[in-house]
Amino acid sequence: MKKVEYDFLIIGSGLAGMYCALQAAEHGSVALISKRELSECNSKYAQGGISCVMSDINDQDSFELHVSDTLKAGAGLCDEKVVTDIVSAGPTAIQKLIDLGVKFTRRSEVDESDDDESGQYNLGREGGHSQRRVLHAGDITGTEVIRALEKACRQEDRIEVFENFHAIDLITTGKLGWGLDKNNCLGAYILDKDNELVTTFLAKSTILATGGAGKVYTYTTNPDIATGDGIAMAYRANADIANMEFFQFHPTCLFDHRINSFLISEAVRGEGAILKIRRKNELVDFMEKYHELKSLAPRDVVARAIDRELKETGEKCVYLDITHHNEEFLRKRFPKIFATCESIGLNMAKDPIPVVPAAHYCCGGVKTDICGTTNITRLYAIGETACTGLHGANRLASNSLLEAVVMGGKSAECAAEMNASLSQSILQTQMNAVPSWTSGNATDSDEQVVITHNWQEMRSFMWDFVGIFRTNKRLQRAKRRIRNIQHEITHYYWDFNITPDLIELRNLACLSELIIDCALSRQESRGLHFNHDFPQKSDTAIESHLRKF
Ligand code: FAD
Ligand code: SIN
């Protein structure tokens, strides 16, 4: 089996991973690992944009207001220092993206009558933001950002790209039983999917940038890569995990059987779209019953309101009505959403869009500081994989791309400093001693159906029992089921040759259990977590924490 060594091992090639790779390359050799092609990631699908205070464009805005909106959405569980640090790092981070070639939309591109000669950027607005402060590239912000980063990464000699390489597990001194005082991460075992071989990747520092875990649920806005691999790997290596019960459901995913997982951006509500429900053959507003910001209330409030309305009326979807804008504006401001609606016979300027909530963002994750530092030496976690304290109990829209880029830069700096402090001789002894991957008595599986069945069963009970509304009984039911599935996976994992599906199933089961355990431990309702048996917020706000041993 092959063994390779780098200064930095970066697992995941979304915004956080690619941005980190570019910064880390200034300090040493980088292996950039992606389980699919380099550009396939949650970041690529981001629509609304990146929140950042741009006071030269909007003089009403300030860091204080952005911090205050973030804290309000986070329902008492944000870390105010982290929020302040990330928010105030925004303008520099945005400038770096612009320097890398990211083209954000300018005012005159949205509105031809706007004769702004300074070429200022157009700022969008989203739920929970008191100001317009979201930089965007039409409604394909993620695609544009990833385009620029991919180009830069491929041009950088010190970055070696490994596509179709799927990380299985971290290599830590703790797991190897070396009896060192502190648990150190030495790298990871990674499956080369094309050659069906497991390579041992060793590195001075390992950075997990594997994104979120939307595939835990039946209905999600996330692409297939979002299986929580990094959080599960870190948990198995004894990293601290926090706040997993706070899974964000985006209120407006397109409801149409022909289109899979397509988001209708919150920026559409930012431009004045109103949520409506069908009652007695008429579409009527309902959000004023739930929040003073109506359709632009924070996501947790809107998703719960929609769920309640759907249950009460027996309707299958609600509607997003933006017909007060003309077609020309909508085509320019939301080109992708307009075209997608058009492909199913809807004209946004004339027809309300059918939408439902879907699992969207994992606010919990590997507990880190703003540099991605974990409780395991030489292991970092960044972007959606991490839980820094920025989002608390509910993420403010468009804050995650900001967090990904800020952490990407800071983690590269911190890891570079740590790398420089390592003793070469100890490193070499450790590296030589790492054993190759062993997969037990592996034979080929003739029961692939077990994997697909368990995958579907798990996502379905997670949706029904651990979704927008929870009860103790539902959570206990889910806990019993996940235990069975975990048992079966362990059996199959060790008895049959590993496949990417099996790796992901094992990780999704781990994530489901972490979400259920955190949800069971929280005896209150706060932010995204609502339990009918504890409908009130408790007086003290505390993070939930899990560690394997
Ligand atoms: P990702 O971009 O998801 O990257 C993860 C990477 O890890 C991928 O390359 C994946 O292939 C790789 N990977 C995963 N597991 C493994 C493994 N085992 N081995 C090797 N590689 C692995 N946020 C905003 O702030 N603004 C928005 O407008 C916005 N819109 C969104 C719209 C949609 C439809 C979705 C789904 C999310 C949106 N979000 C938005 C959230 C935001 O996109 C994500 O939180 C953010 O992009 C996460 O970035 P990341 O770099 O941490 O992870
Ligand atoms: C959206 O465009 O609605 C998504 C924004 C986000 O998830 O932050």
Coordinates of C-alpha atoms and ligand atoms in Angstrom, one line a residue:
M1 CA 0.0 0.0 0.0
K2 CA 1.2 3.5 -0.9
K3 CA 2.3 6.0 1.8
V4 CA 2.8 9.7 0.9
E5 CA 3.8 12.7 2.9
Y6 CA 2.9 16.5 2.8
D7 CA 3.1 19.5 5.0
F8 CA -0.7 20.0 4.8
L9 CA -3.4 17.5 4.1
I10 CA -6.6 19.2 3.3
I11 CA -9.7 17.0 3.0
G12 CA -12.4 18.7 1.1
S13 CA -12.4 21.2 -1.8
G14 CA -15.3 23.6 -1.1
L15 CA -14.7 27.3 -0.4
A16 CA -13.1 26.5 3.0
G17 CA -10.8 23.8 1.7
M18 CA -9.7 25.5 -1.5
Y19 CA -9.1 28.9 0.1
C20 CA -7.1 27.2 2.9
A21 CA -5.1 25.3 0.3
L22 CA -4.1 28.5 -1.5
Q23 CA -3.0 30.2 1.7
A24 CA -1.2 27.0 3.0
A25 CA 0.7 26.7 -0.3
E26 CA 2.7 29.8 0.7
H27 CA 4.2 27.7 3.6
G28 CA 4.7 24.2 2.2
S29 CA 3.4 21.3 0.1
V30 CA -0.4 20.7 0.1
A31 CA -2.4 17.6 -0.8
L32 CA -6.0 18.7 -1.6
I33 CA -8.4 15.8 -1.5
S34 CA -11.9 15.7 -3.0
K35 CA -14.1 12.7 -3.1
R36 CA -15.6 13.8 -6.4
E37 CA -14.4 16.3 -9.0
L38 CA -12.7 19.3 -7.4
S39 CA -15.6 21.7 -7.9
E40 CA -18.4 19.4 -6.5
C41 CA -19.4 20.8 -3.1
N42 CA -22.1 22.6 -1.2
S43 CA -20.3 25.9 -1.8
K44 CA -20.9 25.6 -5.6
Y45 CA -24.7 25.7 -5.1
A46 CA -24.8 28.8 -2.9
Q47 CA -27.2 31.3 -4.3
G48 CA -27.9 34.2 -2.0
G49 CA -24.3 35.3 -1.4
I50 CA -21.8 36.3 1.2
S51 CA -22.7 38.6 4.0
C52 CA -20.2 41.4 4.7
V53 CA -20.5 44.9 6.0
M54 CA -19.7 47.2 3.0
S55 CA -20.1 50.6 4.7
D56 CA -18.8 52.4 1.6
I57 CA -21.9 51.2 -0.3
N58 CA -24.4 51.1 2.6
D59 CA -23.5 53.8 5.1
Q60 CA -26.4 52.6 7.3
D61 CA -24.6 49.4 8.0
S62 CA -21.9 48.6 10.6
F63 CA -20.1 45.7 12.2
E64 CA -22.1 46.3 15.3
L65 CA -25.4 45.8 13.4
H66 CA -24.1 42.6 11.6
V67 CA -22.9 41.2 15.0
S68 CA -26.3 42.1 16.6
D69 CA -28.3 40.4 13.8
T70 CA -26.1 37.3 14.1
L71 CA -26.5 37.1 17.9
K72 CA -30.3 37.6 17.6
A73 CA -30.6 34.7 15.1
G74 CA -28.3 32.5 17.2
A75 CA -30.8 32.6 20.1
G76 CA -28.3 33.1 23.0
L77 CA -25.8 30.4 21.9
C78 CA -23.3 32.4 19.7
D79 CA -19.9 33.2 21.0
E80 CA -19.9 37.0 20.8
K81 CA -16.1 37.3 20.4
V82 CA -16.1 34.8 17.5
V83 CA -19.0 36.6 15.9
T84 CA -17.1 39.9 16.2
D85 CA -13.9 38.5 14.8
I86 CA -15.5 36.8 11.8
V87 CA -17.7 39.8 11.0
S88 CA -14.9 42.3 11.2
A89 CA -12.6 40.0 9.0
G90 CA -15.3 40.2 6.3
P91 CA -14.1 43.1 4.1
T92 CA -10.5 41.8 3.9
A93 CA -11.8 38.3 3.0
I94 CA -14.1 39.7 0.3
Q95 CA -11.2 41.7 -1.1
K96 CA -9.1 38.5 -1.3
L97 CA -11.8 36.8 -3.2
I98 CA -12.1 39.7 -5.6
D99 CA -8.3 39.6 -6.1
L100 CA -8.6 35.9 -6.9
G101 CA -11.0 36.8 -9.7
V102 CA -14.4 36.4 -8.2
K103 CA -16.9 38.7 -10.0
F104 CA -19.7 40.0 -7.8
T105 CA -22.7 41.6 -9.3
R106 CA -22.6 45.4 -9.6
R107 CA -25.7 47.7 -9.2
S108 CA -25.8 48.6 -12.9
E109 CA -26.0 44.9 -13.9
V110 CA -29.3 44.5 -12.0
D111 CA -30.9 47.8 -12.8
E112 CA -30.0 49.5 -16.1
S113 CA -31.6 52.8 -15.0
D114 CA -28.9 52.9 -12.2
D115 CA -26.2 55.1 -13.7
D116 CA -23.8 54.5 -10.8
E117 CA -20.4 55.3 -12.3
S118 CA -18.3 54.1 -9.4
G119 CA -19.4 50.5 -10.3
Q120 CA -20.5 49.7 -6.8
Y121 CA -21.6 46.2 -5.9
N122 CA -25.3 45.4 -5.6
L123 CA -26.1 44.3 -2.0
G124 CA -28.9 41.7 -1.4
R125 CA -30.9 41.3 1.7
E126 CA -32.0 38.0 3.5
G127 CA -34.0 36.9 6.5
G128 CA -32.8 38.2 9.8
H129 CA -30.5 40.9 8.3
S130 CA -31.5 44.4 9.3
Q131 CA -29.5 45.8 6.4
R132 CA -28.7 45.1 2.8
R133 CA -25.2 43.5 3.1
V134 CA -25.1 40.3 0.9
L135 CA -22.6 40.3 -1.9
H136 CA -23.7 38.0 -4.7
A137 CA -23.0 36.9 -8.2
G138 CA -26.6 36.9 -9.6
D139 CA -28.1 33.8 -8.0
I140 CA -25.0 31.6 -8.7
T141 CA -22.7 33.1 -6.2
G142 CA -21.2 29.7 -5.2
T143 CA -20.5 28.6 -8.8
E144 CA -18.7 31.9 -9.4
V145 CA -16.6 31.7 -6.2
I146 CA -15.7 28.0 -6.9
R147 CA -14.8 28.7 -10.5
A148 CA -12.2 31.3 -9.4
L149 CA -10.8 29.2 -6.6
E150 CA -10.5 26.0 -8.7
K151 CA -8.6 27.9 -11.4
A152 CA -6.2 29.3 -8.8
C153 CA -5.7 25.9 -7.1
R154 CA -5.0 24.2 -10.3
Q155 CA -2.4 26.8 -11.2
E156 CA -0.5 26.5 -7.9
D157 CA 2.5 24.2 -8.1
R158 CA 2.6 23.5 -4.4
I159 CA -0.9 22.1 -4.4
E160 CA -1.4 18.5 -5.6
V161 CA -5.0 17.8 -6.4
F162 CA -6.4 14.3 -5.7
E163 CA -9.9 14.0 -7.2
N164 CA -12.0 10.9 -6.6
F165 CA -10.1 10.2 -3.4
H166 CA -12.4 9.5 -0.5
A167 CA -11.1 9.9 3.1
I168 CA -12.1 6.9 5.3
D169 CA -10.6 7.6 8.7
L170 CA -8.1 9.8 10.5
I171 CA -4.8 8.3 11.7
T172 CA -4.2 9.5 15.3
T173 CA -1.7 8.4 17.9
G174 CA -4.6 7.8 20.2
K175 CA -6.2 5.3 17.9
L176 CA -2.9 3.6 17.2
G177 CA -2.5 3.1 20.9
W178 CA 0.9 4.7 21.1
G179 CA 0.3 6.0 24.6
L180 CA 1.4 9.5 23.9
D181 CA 0.0 12.0 26.3
K182 CA -1.7 14.1 23.7
N183 CA -3.7 12.7 20.9
N184 CA -1.9 13.8 17.7
C185 CA -3.3 13.5 14.2
L186 CA -0.8 12.1 11.7
G187 CA -2.9 12.0 8.5
A188 CA -5.7 9.9 7.0
Y189 CA -6.4 6.7 5.2
I190 CA -7.9 7.6 1.8
L191 CA -9.6 5.4 -0.8
D192 CA -8.4 6.0 -4.4
K193 CA -11.8 5.3 -6.0
D194 CA -10.5 4.8 -9.5
N195 CA -7.8 2.2 -8.5
E196 CA -9.7 0.8 -5.5
L197 CA -6.7 1.2 -3.3
V198 CA -6.3 2.8 0.2
T199 CA -3.4 5.2 0.4
T200 CA -1.9 6.4 3.7
F201 CA -1.6 10.2 3.5
L202 CA 0.7 11.5 6.2
A203 CA 1.0 15.2 7.1
K204 CA 2.3 17.7 9.6
S205 CA -1.2 19.1 9.8
T206 CA -4.5 17.7 8.7
I207 CA -7.4 20.0 7.9
L208 CA -11.0 18.7 7.7
A209 CA -13.1 20.8 5.2
T210 CA -15.6 18.2 4.3
G211 CA -18.7 20.4 4.5
G212 CA -22.1 19.5 6.0
A213 CA -24.5 16.6 6.3
G214 CA -27.8 17.4 4.6
K215 CA -28.1 13.8 3.3
V216 CA -29.0 12.7 6.8
Y217 CA -32.5 13.8 5.9
T218 CA -34.9 12.6 3.1
Y219 CA -35.5 16.1 1.8
T220 CA -32.5 18.4 1.5
T221 CA -31.1 21.3 -0.5
N222 CA -27.6 19.7 -0.3
P223 CA -25.8 17.8 -3.1
D224 CA -24.8 14.1 -2.7
I225 CA -21.4 14.9 -1.2
A226 CA -23.0 16.2 2.0
T227 CA -22.7 13.1 4.2
G228 CA -20.9 14.5 7.3
D229 CA -17.7 12.5 6.7
G230 CA -15.4 15.0 8.4
I231 CA -17.5 15.2 11.6
A232 CA -17.8 11.5 11.8
M233 CA -14.1 10.9 11.2
A234 CA -13.3 13.5 13.9
Y235 CA -15.7 11.9 16.3
R236 CA -14.2 8.5 15.9
A237 CA -10.8 10.0 16.6
N238 CA -12.2 11.5 19.9
A239 CA -12.6 15.1 18.8
D240 CA -15.1 17.2 20.7
I241 CA -18.4 17.6 18.8
A242 CA -20.9 20.4 19.6
N243 CA -24.5 21.6 19.0
M244 CA -25.5 18.8 16.5
E245 CA -29.2 19.2 17.4
F246 CA -29.2 22.6 15.5
F247 CA -29.9 21.5 12.0
Q248 CA -31.2 24.3 9.8
F249 CA -34.2 23.7 7.5
H250 CA -34.3 26.1 4.6
P251 CA -37.9 27.3 4.3
T252 CA -38.0 27.4 0.5
C253 CA -36.9 24.4 -1.6
L254 CA -38.7 24.2 -5.0
F255 CA -41.6 21.7 -4.7
D256 CA -41.8 19.8 -8.0
H257 CA -41.3 16.1 -8.7
R258 CA -39.3 16.8 -11.8
I259 CA -36.5 18.8 -10.1
N260 CA -34.4 17.4 -7.4
S261 CA -33.3 19.6 -4.4
F262 CA -33.4 23.0 -6.0
L263 CA -33.3 26.0 -3.6
I264 CA -35.3 29.2 -4.1
S265 CA -33.0 31.7 -2.5
E266 CA -33.9 33.7 0.5
A267 CA -32.8 36.6 -1.5
V268 CA -36.1 36.3 -3.4
R269 CA -37.8 37.2 -0.1
G270 CA -35.2 39.9 0.3
E271 CA -36.6 41.4 -2.9
G272 CA -40.1 41.4 -1.4
A273 CA -41.5 37.9 -2.2
I274 CA -44.3 36.9 0.2
L275 CA -45.1 33.5 1.5
K276 CA -48.7 32.4 1.0
I277 CA -50.8 29.3 1.6
R278 CA -53.9 28.0 -0.2
R279 CA -57.0 28.3 1.9
K280 CA -60.4 27.8 0.3
N281 CA -58.9 28.1 -3.2
E282 CA -57.3 31.4 -2.5
L283 CA -53.6 32.2 -1.7
V284 CA -53.3 34.1 1.5
D285 CA -50.4 35.5 3.6
F286 CA -49.7 33.8 6.9
M287 CA -46.4 35.0 8.2
E288 CA -47.7 38.1 10.1
K289 CA -49.2 35.5 12.6
Y290 CA -45.7 34.3 13.4
H291 CA -43.2 37.2 13.4
E292 CA -43.0 41.0 13.0
L293 CA -40.5 40.5 10.0
K294 CA -43.2 38.4 8.3
S295 CA -41.7 36.5 5.3
L296 CA -38.2 37.9 6.2
A297 CA -38.2 36.4 9.7
P298 CA -35.2 34.2 10.7
R299 CA -35.2 30.8 9.1
D300 CA -36.2 28.7 12.1
V301 CA -39.3 30.8 12.6
V302 CA -40.3 30.6 8.9
A303 CA -39.6 26.9 8.5
R304 CA -41.7 26.1 11.6
A305 CA -44.5 28.4 10.5
I306 CA -44.7 26.7 7.1
D307 CA -44.6 23.2 8.7
R308 CA -47.5 24.3 11.0
E309 CA -49.6 25.7 8.2
L310 CA -49.0 22.6 6.0
K311 CA -50.1 20.3 8.9
E312 CA -53.2 22.5 9.7
T313 CA -54.4 22.8 6.1
G314 CA -53.3 19.4 4.7
E315 CA -51.7 21.2 1.8
K316 CA -48.5 19.8 0.3
C317 CA -46.6 23.1 -0.2
V318 CA -46.8 26.9 0.3
Y319 CA -46.2 29.5 -2.3
L320 CA -43.6 32.3 -2.8
D321 CA -45.2 35.2 -4.6
I322 CA -42.8 37.8 -6.2
T323 CA -45.2 38.7 -9.0
H324 CA -45.0 42.4 -8.0
H325 CA -41.6 42.6 -9.9
N326 CA -41.5 42.6 -13.7
E327 CA -39.9 39.8 -15.7
E328 CA -36.9 41.9 -16.8
F329 CA -35.8 42.6 -13.3
L330 CA -36.4 39.0 -12.2
R331 CA -34.4 37.5 -15.1
K332 CA -31.5 39.7 -14.3
R333 CA -31.5 39.4 -10.5
F334 CA -32.3 35.7 -10.4
P335 CA -31.2 34.2 -13.8
K336 CA -30.8 30.6 -12.6
I337 CA -34.0 30.5 -10.5
F338 CA -36.0 32.1 -13.3
A339 CA -34.7 29.6 -15.8
T340 CA -35.4 26.7 -13.5
C341 CA -38.9 27.8 -12.8
E342 CA -39.4 28.3 -16.5
S343 CA -38.2 24.8 -17.3
I344 CA -41.3 23.5 -15.4
G345 CA -43.7 26.0 -16.9
L346 CA -43.6 28.7 -14.2
N347 CA -43.0 32.4 -14.9
M348 CA -41.9 34.0 -11.6
A349 CA -43.3 37.4 -12.7
K350 CA -46.7 35.8 -13.1
D351 CA -46.9 32.6 -11.1
P352 CA -46.3 32.0 -7.3
I353 CA -43.6 29.4 -6.8
P354 CA -44.5 26.2 -4.9
V355 CA -42.0 25.6 -2.0
V356 CA -41.4 23.4 1.0
P357 CA -38.8 23.3 3.8
A358 CA -35.8 21.0 3.4
A359 CA -32.7 20.2 5.5
H360 CA -30.0 22.8 4.6
Y361 CA -27.2 23.5 7.1
C362 CA -25.5 21.8 10.0
C363 CA -24.9 24.5 12.6
G364 CA -23.1 22.0 14.9
G365 CA -19.8 20.2 14.1
V366 CA -16.3 19.7 15.4
K367 CA -15.7 22.1 18.2
T368 CA -13.0 24.6 17.1
D369 CA -11.8 28.1 17.6
I370 CA -11.8 30.6 14.7
C371 CA -8.5 29.0 13.3
G372 CA -10.1 25.6 13.2
T373 CA -8.0 24.3 16.1
T374 CA -9.6 21.1 17.6
N375 CA -8.8 19.2 20.9
I376 CA -6.6 16.9 18.8
T377 CA -3.1 18.3 18.2
R378 CA -2.4 18.8 14.4
L379 CA -6.0 18.4 13.5
Y380 CA -8.1 21.4 12.2
A381 CA -11.7 21.6 11.1
I382 CA -13.0 24.5 9.0
G383 CA -16.2 25.7 7.2
E384 CA -19.4 23.8 7.8
T385 CA -17.6 20.9 9.4
A386 CA -16.6 23.1 12.3
C387 CA -18.6 24.6 15.2
T388 CA -16.9 27.9 16.1
G389 CA -19.8 29.6 17.9
L390 CA -20.6 31.9 15.0
H391 CA -24.0 30.4 14.3
G392 CA -25.2 29.4 17.8
A393 CA -28.6 27.8 17.7
N394 CA -29.5 29.2 14.3
R395 CA -27.3 30.4 11.4
L396 CA -28.0 33.9 10.0
A397 CA -28.3 33.6 6.2
S398 CA -25.2 34.0 4.1
N399 CA -22.9 33.9 7.2
S400 CA -21.5 30.5 6.3
L401 CA -19.6 31.4 3.2
L402 CA -18.1 34.3 5.2
E403 CA -17.1 31.8 8.0
A404 CA -15.6 29.4 5.4
V405 CA -13.4 31.9 3.8
V406 CA -12.3 33.6 7.1
M407 CA -11.5 30.2 8.7
G408 CA -9.8 28.9 5.5
G409 CA -7.2 31.8 5.8
K410 CA -6.8 31.7 9.5
S411 CA -6.4 27.9 9.7
A412 CA -3.6 27.9 7.1
E413 CA -1.7 30.5 9.1
C414 CA -2.1 28.7 12.5
A415 CA -1.3 25.3 10.9
A416 CA 1.8 26.7 9.3
E417 CA 3.0 28.1 12.6
M418 CA 2.4 24.8 14.3
N419 CA 4.2 22.9 11.5
A420 CA 7.3 25.0 11.9
S421 CA 7.4 24.1 15.6
L422 CA 7.5 20.3 15.0
S423 CA 10.6 18.3 15.6
Q424 CA 11.8 16.7 12.4
S425 CA 13.2 13.6 14.0
I426 CA 10.1 12.8 16.1
L427 CA 8.0 13.4 13.0
Q428 CA 10.0 11.0 10.9
T429 CA 9.9 8.3 13.6
Q430 CA 6.1 8.6 13.8
M431 CA 5.6 8.7 10.1
N432 CA 7.7 5.5 9.6
A433 CA 5.8 3.7 12.2
V434 CA 2.3 4.3 10.8
P435 CA 0.8 1.0 9.7
S436 CA -1.0 0.6 6.4
W437 CA -4.8 0.3 6.2
T438 CA -6.2 -3.1 7.0
S439 CA -9.7 -4.0 6.1
G440 CA -10.2 -7.2 8.1
N441 CA -11.2 -10.3 6.2
A442 CA -12.5 -8.4 3.3
T443 CA -14.5 -10.2 0.6
D444 CA -17.0 -8.8 -1.9
S445 CA -20.4 -8.0 -0.6
D446 CA -23.3 -9.8 -2.3
E447 CA -25.8 -7.8 -0.3
Q448 CA -25.6 -4.3 -1.7
V449 CA -29.3 -4.0 -1.0
V450 CA -28.6 -3.8 2.7
I451 CA -26.7 -0.6 2.2
T452 CA -29.3 1.1 0.0
H453 CA -32.1 0.0 2.4
N454 CA -30.4 1.2 5.5
W455 CA -29.6 4.5 3.8
Q456 CA -33.2 5.1 2.9
E457 CA -34.6 3.9 6.2
M458 CA -32.3 6.2 8.2
R459 CA -33.0 9.3 6.1
S460 CA -36.7 8.7 6.4
F461 CA -36.9 8.2 10.2
M462 CA -34.6 11.2 10.6
W463 CA -37.0 13.3 8.6
D464 CA -40.1 12.0 10.5
F465 CA -38.8 11.8 14.0
V466 CA -35.8 14.3 14.2
G467 CA -37.0 17.0 11.9
I468 CA -38.5 20.5 12.3
F469 CA -40.7 19.5 15.3
R470 CA -39.4 16.9 17.8
T471 CA -40.8 15.1 20.9
N472 CA -39.1 12.8 23.4
K473 CA -41.0 9.8 22.1
R474 CA -40.0 10.5 18.5
L475 CA -36.3 11.0 19.5
Q476 CA -36.3 7.7 21.5
R477 CA -37.9 5.9 18.6
A478 CA -35.1 7.3 16.3
K479 CA -32.5 6.3 18.8
R480 CA -33.6 2.6 18.9
R481 CA -33.6 2.5 15.1
I482 CA -30.2 4.1 14.7
R483 CA -28.7 1.6 17.1
N484 CA -29.9 -1.3 14.9
I485 CA -28.5 0.3 11.8
Q486 CA -25.2 1.0 13.5
H487 CA -24.9 -2.6 14.5
E488 CA -25.6 -3.8 10.9
I489 CA -23.1 -1.3 9.4
T490 CA -20.3 -2.4 11.7
H491 CA -20.9 -5.9 10.7
Y492 CA -20.9 -5.1 6.9
Y493 CA -18.1 -2.6 7.2
W494 CA -15.7 -5.1 8.6
D495 CA -16.8 -8.1 6.6
F496 CA -16.9 -6.7 3.1
N497 CA -14.8 -4.6 0.9
I498 CA -15.3 -1.0 1.5
T499 CA -17.1 1.1 -1.1
P500 CA -17.8 4.9 -1.1
D501 CA -21.4 4.1 -0.4
L502 CA -20.5 2.1 2.6
I503 CA -18.2 4.8 3.9
E504 CA -20.9 7.4 3.5
L505 CA -23.6 5.2 5.1
R506 CA -21.3 4.6 8.2
N507 CA -20.8 8.4 8.5
L508 CA -24.4 9.3 8.0
A509 CA -25.4 6.8 10.7
C510 CA -22.8 8.4 13.0
L511 CA -24.1 11.9 12.3
S512 CA -27.7 10.7 12.8
E513 CA -26.8 9.4 16.2
L514 CA -24.9 12.6 17.2
I515 CA -28.0 14.7 16.2
I516 CA -30.3 12.4 18.1
D517 CA -28.1 12.4 21.2
C518 CA -27.6 16.1 21.2
A519 CA -31.4 16.6 20.7
L520 CA -32.2 14.3 23.6
S521 CA -29.8 16.1 25.9
R522 CA -31.3 19.5 25.2
Q523 CA -34.3 19.8 27.6
E524 CA -35.6 23.0 26.2
S525 CA -36.6 24.6 22.8
R526 CA -34.1 27.1 21.4
G527 CA -33.3 28.3 17.9
L528 CA -33.6 25.4 15.4
H529 CA -34.3 22.8 18.0
F530 CA -38.0 22.6 19.0
N531 CA -39.2 19.8 21.3
H532 CA -43.0 19.8 22.1
D533 CA -42.2 18.2 25.5
F534 CA -40.0 21.2 26.4
P535 CA -41.5 24.1 24.5
Q536 CA -39.8 26.9 26.4
K537 CA -36.3 28.3 26.3
S538 CA -34.4 27.6 29.6
D539 CA -32.8 30.5 31.5
T540 CA -29.2 29.4 30.8
A541 CA -27.9 28.9 27.3
I542 CA -25.3 26.1 27.0
E543 CA -23.8 24.3 24.1
S544 CA -24.2 20.6 23.9
H545 CA -21.0 18.6 23.8
L546 CA -20.2 15.0 22.8
R547 CA -16.9 13.1 22.9
K548 CA -16.6 9.4 22.1
F549 CA -14.6 8.4 25.2
Ligands
FAD1 P1 -18.4 22.3 1.0 O1 -18.4 23.4 0.1 O2 -19.6 21.4 1.1 O3 -17.2 21.3 0.5 C1 -17.0 20.1 1.1 C2 -15.9 19.3 0.3 O4 -15.5 18.2 1.0 C3 -16.4 18.8 -1.1 O5 -15.4 19.1 -2.0 C4 -16.6 17.3 -0.9 O6 -16.5 16.6 -2.0 C5 -15.5 17.1 0.1 N1 -15.6 15.8 0.9 C6 -16.6 15.5 1.7 N2 -16.3 14.3 2.3 C7 -15.1 13.9 1.8 C8 -14.3 12.8 2.1 N3 -14.7 11.8 2.9 N4 -13.2 12.6 1.4 C9 -12.8 13.6 0.5 N5 -13.5 14.7 0.2 C10 -14.7 14.9 0.9 N6 -24.2 29.8 2.5 C11 -24.1 31.1 2.4 O7 -23.3 31.7 3.2 N7 -24.7 31.8 1.4 C12 -25.5 31.2 0.5 O8 -26.0 31.9 -0.4 C13 -25.7 29.8 0.6 N8 -26.5 29.2 -0.2 C14 -26.6 27.8 -0.2 C15 -27.4 27.2 -1.1 C16 -27.4 25.8 -1.1 C17 -28.3 25.1 -2.2 C18 -26.7 25.1 -0.2 C19 -26.7 23.6 -0.2 C20 -26.0 25.7 0.8 C21 -25.9 27.1 0.8 N9 -25.2 27.8 1.7 C22 -25.0 29.1 1.7 C23 -24.4 27.1 2.7 C24 -22.9 27.0 2.2 O9 -22.9 26.8 0.9 C25 -22.1 26.0 2.9 O10 -22.2 26.0 4.3 C26 -20.6 26.2 2.6 O11 -20.4 26.3 1.2 C27 -19.8 25.1 3.1 O12 -18.5 25.2 2.6 P2 -17.4 24.1 3.0 O13 -16.2 24.5 2.2 O14 -17.3 24.0 4.4 O15 -18.0 22.7 2.4
SIN2 C1 -30.2 31.3 0.2 O1 -29.8 31.8 -0.9 O2 -31.4 31.3 0.6 C2 -29.3 30.5 1.0 C3 -28.5 31.4 1.8 C4 -27.8 30.7 2.9 O3 -28.1 29.5 3.1 O4 -27.1 31.3 3.7

